[in-house]
XYZ file of C-alpha atoms in Angstrom:
127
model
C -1.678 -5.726 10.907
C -3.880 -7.818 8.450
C -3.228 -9.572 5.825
C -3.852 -6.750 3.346
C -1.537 -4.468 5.358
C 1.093 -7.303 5.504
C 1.046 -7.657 1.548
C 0.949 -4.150 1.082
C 4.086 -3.688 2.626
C 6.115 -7.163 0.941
C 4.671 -5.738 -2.229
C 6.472 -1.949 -1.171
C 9.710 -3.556 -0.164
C 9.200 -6.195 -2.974
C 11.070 -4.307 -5.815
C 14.819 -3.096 -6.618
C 14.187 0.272 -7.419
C 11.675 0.829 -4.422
C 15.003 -0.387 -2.157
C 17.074 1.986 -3.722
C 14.228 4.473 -2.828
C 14.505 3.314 1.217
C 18.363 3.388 0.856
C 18.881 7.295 -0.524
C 16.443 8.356 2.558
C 18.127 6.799 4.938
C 20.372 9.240 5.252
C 17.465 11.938 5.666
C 14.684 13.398 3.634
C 15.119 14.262 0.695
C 12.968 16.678 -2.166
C 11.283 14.223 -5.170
C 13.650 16.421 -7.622
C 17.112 15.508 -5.678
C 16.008 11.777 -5.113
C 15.192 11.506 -8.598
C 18.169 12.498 -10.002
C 20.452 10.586 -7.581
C 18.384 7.519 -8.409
C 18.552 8.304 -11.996
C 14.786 7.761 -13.035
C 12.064 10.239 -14.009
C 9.689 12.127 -11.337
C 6.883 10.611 -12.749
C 8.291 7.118 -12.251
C 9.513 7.842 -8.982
C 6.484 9.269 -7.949
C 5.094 5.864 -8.315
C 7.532 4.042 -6.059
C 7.164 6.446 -3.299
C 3.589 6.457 -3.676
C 3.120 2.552 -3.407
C 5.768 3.307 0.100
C 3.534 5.480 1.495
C 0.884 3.618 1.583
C 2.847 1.252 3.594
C 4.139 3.249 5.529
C 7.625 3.177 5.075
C 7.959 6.729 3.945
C 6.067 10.065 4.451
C 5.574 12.903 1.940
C 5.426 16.777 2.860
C 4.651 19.289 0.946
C 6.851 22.306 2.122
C 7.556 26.171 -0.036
C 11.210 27.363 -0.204
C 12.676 30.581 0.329
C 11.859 31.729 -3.273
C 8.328 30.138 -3.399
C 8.753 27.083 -4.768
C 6.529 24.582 -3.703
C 9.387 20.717 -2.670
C 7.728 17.649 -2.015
C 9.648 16.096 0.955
C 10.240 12.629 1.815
C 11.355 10.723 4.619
C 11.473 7.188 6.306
C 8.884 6.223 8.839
C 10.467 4.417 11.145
C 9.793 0.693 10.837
C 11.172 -2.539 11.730
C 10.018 -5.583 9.503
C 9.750 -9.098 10.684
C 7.924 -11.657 8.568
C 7.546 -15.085 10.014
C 4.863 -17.575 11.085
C 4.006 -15.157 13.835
C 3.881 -11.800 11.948
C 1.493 -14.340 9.036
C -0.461 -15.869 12.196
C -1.610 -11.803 13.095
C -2.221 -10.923 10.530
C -4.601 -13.862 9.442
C -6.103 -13.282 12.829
C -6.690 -9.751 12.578
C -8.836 -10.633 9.127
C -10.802 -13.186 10.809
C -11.674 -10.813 13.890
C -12.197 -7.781 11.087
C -14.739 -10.346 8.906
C -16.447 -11.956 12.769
C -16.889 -7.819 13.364
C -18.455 -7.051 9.791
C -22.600 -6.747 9.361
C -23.649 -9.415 7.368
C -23.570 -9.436 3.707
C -27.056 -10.662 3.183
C -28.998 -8.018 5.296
C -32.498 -7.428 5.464
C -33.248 -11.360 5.257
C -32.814 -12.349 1.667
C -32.552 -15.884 0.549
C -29.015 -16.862 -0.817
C -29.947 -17.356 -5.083
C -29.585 -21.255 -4.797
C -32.328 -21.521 -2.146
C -34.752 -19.411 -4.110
C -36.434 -22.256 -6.263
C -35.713 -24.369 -8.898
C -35.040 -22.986 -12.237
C -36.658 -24.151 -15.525
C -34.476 -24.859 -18.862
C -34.175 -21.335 -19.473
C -32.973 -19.844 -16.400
C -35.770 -18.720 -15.694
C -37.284 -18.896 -11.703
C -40.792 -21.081 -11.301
């Protein structure tokens, strides 16, 4: 997990109403309508709490038609276990500095970095 991925998830977790979110599913999935109204806030809003979960992966949206056609948005817990400490912040700083030693340099193709290029006159102009 990087750092990104690590803040991602303390930001998901990181907010009453997306806690309330974790708590009504953990007794099973649950459509966006029911949630919403057990939860007392609007789809919309909700919508925007379980989006900012999924792409943390705590939960996991399905799109699935009932009997009579409707089309029910589904969610559901991923399962998870969350442990922050100095050795779940060590990784993931780790995991950023082995992602940036694996990325292509920035300054492909050989170009000079701007303050090495020559001196500039009064006007910011290059001589």
């Amino acid at each position: 997990m990087t750092s990104e991925e690590l803040l991602a998830v303390l930001a998901a977790v990181g907010h009453a109403q997306r806690l309330r979110i974790i708590a009504e599913l953990s007794g099973g999935r649950m459509y966006v309508s029911e949630l919403a109204r057990r939860l007392g806030v609007s789809r919309p809003l909700l919508y925007m709490h379980l989006e900012r979960l999924e792409k943390a992966g705590l939960v996991a949206g399905n799109l699935e038609l009932s009997e009579d056609g409707k089309a029910l948005k589904y969610f559901e817990l991923a399962p998870f276990d969350l442990h922050v400490n100095i050795d779940t912040i060590l990784a993931a700083v780790r995991a950023d500095e082995a992602a940036d030693d694996a990325a292509p340099s920035e300054r492909a193709g050989g170009e000079a970095p701007a303050d090495r290029q020559g001196p500039e006159d009064v006007k910011g102009k290059r001589t």
